[in-house]
Each structure stands twice: as structure tokens, then as C-alpha cells.
Amino acid sequence: MTVRFLEIAEIELDQAIHLYRAQAPGLDNALPTGLLAGSAETVICRPARHISARPGLDSQQNGARALGHGKRKTSTVWQREAAMKRLVLTSILQLGRYAVLPLVAVAGGLLFVWLMLLDDYTRAALIAAPVMFCVVAAAVALALGILFVPAQREQSNALDEASAAALWRNWQELDSSFVKRRRTLRIDAEFNASISEARGFAGLFGRHVTMTVGLPLLMVLDDRAIRATIAHEVAHAELRHTSGAANLFDFLGACENVLHYADPDRTVTGRIAALLLRGVLEWVGQEFRVLSRLNELAADRRAAELMGRSEMARSLVLIAGGTRRLRDLVFSPLQTEMLGAISLPASPLQRISVRLAEVRDHDELGAAAARIMAEELQDADTTHPPLVASLANLGYATIPAVDPIGAPAISQMLSPDAVRDLAAKLDTEWRKTAERWLRVGG
């Protein structure tokens, strides 16, 4: 955990350096190599206009020393801010919804000071009373919000062992802590898989893990790639990434509860609470995305220990290629049709079924993955690292040669009745959403 947060701090410092360069056009791109470690090396700079006994060399040296001192000071400030952010994020990931209690304590301290001042500085205290009452009301709502965080456990489209025997068997074989009564397996319409956990009353009791596998993923990939994907999700749970994510969402839910009880557009209390919480919520979301990318790489490494590096790299390549093929052959054309549609076009699942052989073409999948690797950029808003980083994490500098894709996993991992029922249900859900979109668009 400590190493992961130190890595986050280094990322924050790198961002600070780039920002400093952007704000100081008088500096060259060269920065001291020991800046992150707080070294005293002198930065390279252009000549500064400044009076000196030796207007040539002295001017440059003095300007360089001044700028170097300022940059070392800036680096120190950013190191302190990164350490503070690291501490806050650690507290949130460990305490979850209970991390709001320090904010409640601060409000309680302000109330205590206000009550102490009420006797000696009555007029000033009375003037401040409306603000103080709003702060206290927001703190009370925040404290009560701990008990009313929305449940995260999702039960829709859940499958039992009779409907998805192979999926359950793979999960049980790869998960050393598998307990059937504390596991739920779901199917959704995404070309993705995920794992999450939920706990009982007030986030204190039990730990129920839910794995969600996309039906398109089962249609496109073979059983080997699906097993590697399950190993990756199991690794998230084993490394307690799901616990940190659950605690983070509990914290966000507890904070957002205040805005449900006190509308920022209609109440002074809500407006004050929104001002206090908005910055925290935005920053926590940014930090979570950074941490999520690190967690993805850690889960890949752990899954490689279970499945082998080559199997994990193969699944990454097939998923990346499948994502691009589905975008080009299914989702982009569908989006174009929806823009001018009067009636609903064919659903995504129907389109995937029609073009499944094209999507699964081995050569095209490899070429699509290669295009992604050549074109992709690091996106600060994504929760997943780029393909080049994921493969490098497993020891591959380029896309490895992968075995041809086998038969679709859906025919081996789901019963025919389950496939039929899920496809019909997911199509119905998509149509309801699409009809609402058409009505709004019209």
C-alpha cells in the first residue's frame, strides 16, 4: 500500500514540473535531474536581465541560482502537498464512509469556539450565528449520512451454477477464498468484466463479492481468454482493490448525502456544504483514477502468476482488438443510425451476432490491437492504463504473437436457455433506454 501511494506522489510531482514549465516560458526544457529528490543542482536557463558587476556570466549565474532556488522551493511545496494528499487518500481508503468524521469534528470544534465566544463577544457571535448554524446543520447531515449510504450490491441478471457452470467453476478454481454464499455472478451488455464488493449495515458486517461479465465478451472471446479475464478480476479482490474502491464509494456516498438533504440551489446550508465538499469530491475522483490504473497493473501481474504471462498478454491483445473491432463494425455505425433515426434500429447484441465472424477474425484482431497501441495516449480521466503500459508490465515491449482465437466462450460457459433469456432481457433494456433517448432527441 505504501509503495503504491509513493508512486502516486511521484506522478503528482511530475505534473507539477510540467505545470511549472508551462508557466515559466523563460526556462529551457532542461530541469535538474535530482529535482524529485530535492537536489541542489542548478537549472539551465536563458540569460536573465539583471544588474551585475559582470553583466555577462554573473547575470546568467545569479539568475540560474535564483530560479533554481525558486524551483527547489516549488518542488518542496508540491512534495508536502503530495504527502498530504497521500495521507487523506489513505484515510479514505481505510475508513470509507467514516472518513467524514474528521469534517464533523472540525464543525464541532467551530461550534465549541463559537459558544465560548458567545459570552465575551456576544454581538460578533450573533452576527456569525446564521453561518454557524448552517455549518452545524451540514455536519449533522454528514454524520447521519454514514447510516444511509446507498447499497452497492447489484443483483440484476444474476446466474446460478446451473446456468453458468463453467464460469462458476473457473471462479472457484482461481479464487482461494471462494465461498459460494458470499459470491454473485452477473451478466451485463458491456464488452468488459468487473468485480466489486459490498458490506452489510453501516459498512461493518460481511463482505459480498460480485463479478460481472459482459455477454459481448463471452460472444467474442474464447474460454482461455475468459479464464484469464476472471483471473484478473479475482486478483483485484485478492489484492483488496475492491475493498478500497468500496470504501471510496462509501465516502463519496456519505458526502453526497448532504446534498440530498440540503439542496444547494435552495438552501444556504446546502450551498455551504457544496462549496466545502465539491473540491474534495473532485480531487478524490482524480486520485482514484490514478490509483485505479496502478491497481490494474498490479492485478495483471498477480493474474500472470496464476495463468502465465503469455496467457494474460493474449487476453489483453484480444480484448483490445475486440474493442476496436466492435467500435468500427457495431457501435460507430449504430451511433450514426441513431442520430437520424425515427424508429429503433437493430440492437447492439443483434448486430454483434450478425457480424461476429468479422469481429473475431484473428488477423483483424491483431491489426486492430496494433493500431490501438500505435495511436493511444495516456488519458488522465481513464481508470485503465494504455495497452503499451499493460504489455510492458508483463514484460512485452511489442504486441506478442498470440494463438488464434478459439470457439466463442458463450457456447461453453452458459446454458442455451440462459443465453436466450439474457439476450432477450438485455435487448429489452437497451430498447427502453434507446426509446427514451429518441424521445428526448426528438
mmCIF file of N, CA, C and O in Angstrom, residues 192 236 285 288-297 378-386:
data_model
loop_
_atom_site.group_PDB
_atom_site.id
_atom_site.type_symbol
_atom_site.label_atom_id
_atom_site.label_comp_id
_atom_site.label_asym_id
_atom_site.label_seq_id
_atom_site.Cartn_x
_atom_site.Cartn_y
_atom_site.Cartn_z
ATOM 1 N N ASN A 192 -16.783 -6.125 -21.370
ATOM 2 C CA ASN A 192 -15.926 -5.847 -20.214
ATOM 3 C C ASN A 192 -16.248 -6.855 -19.122
ATOM 4 O O ASN A 192 -17.233 -7.598 -19.202
ATOM 5 N N HIS A 236 -7.927 -8.649 -8.395
ATOM 6 C CA HIS A 236 -8.382 -7.395 -7.787
ATOM 7 C C HIS A 236 -8.933 -7.654 -6.375
ATOM 8 O O HIS A 236 -8.624 -6.919 -5.431
ATOM 9 N N GLY A 285 -11.896 11.938 -6.827
ATOM 10 C CA GLY A 285 -12.126 11.246 -8.090
ATOM 11 C C GLY A 285 -10.874 11.174 -8.944
ATOM 12 O O GLY A 285 -10.566 10.135 -9.536
ATOM 13 N N PHE A 288 -8.507 8.666 -7.385
ATOM 14 C CA PHE A 288 -8.978 7.300 -7.572
ATOM 15 C C PHE A 288 -8.616 6.785 -8.958
ATOM 16 O O PHE A 288 -8.237 5.623 -9.125
ATOM 17 N N ARG A 289 -8.702 7.646 -9.967
ATOM 18 C CA ARG A 289 -8.354 7.206 -11.313
ATOM 19 C C ARG A 289 -6.871 6.873 -11.417
ATOM 20 O O ARG A 289 -6.487 5.903 -12.080
ATOM 21 N N VAL A 290 -6.030 7.664 -10.764
ATOM 22 C CA VAL A 290 -4.593 7.360 -10.747
ATOM 23 C C VAL A 290 -4.353 6.023 -10.063
ATOM 24 O O VAL A 290 -3.627 5.153 -10.565
ATOM 25 N N LEU A 291 -4.976 5.849 -8.900
ATOM 26 C CA LEU A 291 -4.804 4.608 -8.157
ATOM 27 C C LEU A 291 -5.367 3.420 -8.925
ATOM 28 O O LEU A 291 -4.786 2.323 -8.911
ATOM 29 N N SER A 292 -6.473 3.612 -9.627
ATOM 30 C CA SER A 292 -7.081 2.529 -10.387
ATOM 31 C C SER A 292 -6.146 2.024 -11.474
ATOM 32 O O SER A 292 -6.051 0.808 -11.710
ATOM 33 N N ARG A 293 -5.444 2.933 -12.153
ATOM 34 C CA ARG A 293 -4.505 2.493 -13.193
ATOM 35 C C ARG A 293 -3.379 1.661 -12.590
ATOM 36 O O ARG A 293 -2.957 0.661 -13.177
ATOM 37 N N LEU A 294 -2.893 2.056 -11.437
ATOM 38 C CA LEU A 294 -1.863 1.266 -10.760
ATOM 39 C C LEU A 294 -2.412 -0.088 -10.335
ATOM 40 O O LEU A 294 -1.724 -1.114 -10.427
ATOM 41 N N ASN A 295 -3.646 -0.102 -9.871
ATOM 42 C CA ASN A 295 -4.261 -1.363 -9.454
ATOM 43 C C ASN A 295 -4.445 -2.318 -10.623
ATOM 44 O O ASN A 295 -4.309 -3.543 -10.465
ATOM 45 N N GLU A 296 -4.779 -1.786 -11.799
ATOM 46 C CA GLU A 296 -4.930 -2.635 -12.978
ATOM 47 C C GLU A 296 -3.628 -3.350 -13.310
ATOM 48 O O GLU A 296 -3.618 -4.547 -13.628
ATOM 49 N N LEU A 297 -2.529 -2.630 -13.214
ATOM 50 C CA LEU A 297 -1.235 -3.247 -13.495
ATOM 51 C C LEU A 297 -0.882 -4.290 -12.445
ATOM 52 O O LEU A 297 -0.356 -5.365 -12.773
ATOM 53 N N GLN A 378 -1.868 8.504 -23.122
ATOM 54 C CA GLN A 378 -2.251 8.404 -21.719
ATOM 55 C C GLN A 378 -3.378 9.399 -21.425
ATOM 56 O O GLN A 378 -3.239 10.591 -21.666
ATOM 57 N N ASP A 379 -4.494 8.877 -20.945
ATOM 58 C CA ASP A 379 -5.660 9.702 -20.642
ATOM 59 C C ASP A 379 -5.811 9.789 -19.130
ATOM 60 O O ASP A 379 -6.004 8.773 -18.467
ATOM 61 N N ALA A 380 -5.727 11.001 -18.592
ATOM 62 C CA ALA A 380 -5.801 11.171 -17.139
ATOM 63 C C ALA A 380 -7.178 10.845 -16.589
ATOM 64 O O ALA A 380 -7.333 10.641 -15.383
ATOM 65 N N ASP A 381 -8.200 10.795 -17.455
ATOM 66 C CA ASP A 381 -9.558 10.550 -16.986
ATOM 67 C C ASP A 381 -9.968 9.082 -17.046
ATOM 68 O O ASP A 381 -11.084 8.738 -16.658
ATOM 69 N N THR A 382 -9.096 8.210 -17.543
ATOM 70 C CA THR A 382 -9.445 6.805 -17.638
ATOM 71 C C THR A 382 -8.973 6.049 -16.401
ATOM 72 O O THR A 382 -8.022 6.454 -15.735
ATOM 73 N N THR A 383 -9.653 4.941 -16.119
ATOM 74 C CA THR A 383 -9.273 4.115 -14.961
ATOM 75 C C THR A 383 -8.354 2.970 -15.359
ATOM 76 O O THR A 383 -7.928 2.210 -14.498
ATOM 77 N N HIS A 384 -8.049 2.837 -16.667
ATOM 78 C CA HIS A 384 -7.195 1.755 -17.145
ATOM 79 C C HIS A 384 -5.956 2.317 -17.832
ATOM 80 O O HIS A 384 -6.032 3.339 -18.522
ATOM 81 N N PRO A 385 -4.822 1.637 -17.686
ATOM 82 C CA PRO A 385 -3.606 2.096 -18.368
ATOM 83 C C PRO A 385 -3.678 1.781 -19.854
ATOM 84 O O PRO A 385 -4.463 0.924 -20.279
ATOM 85 N N PRO A 386 -2.864 2.438 -20.675
ATOM 86 C CA PRO A 386 -2.841 2.120 -22.106
ATOM 87 C C PRO A 386 -2.292 0.715 -22.343
ATOM 88 O O PRO A 386 -1.596 0.143 -21.496
#
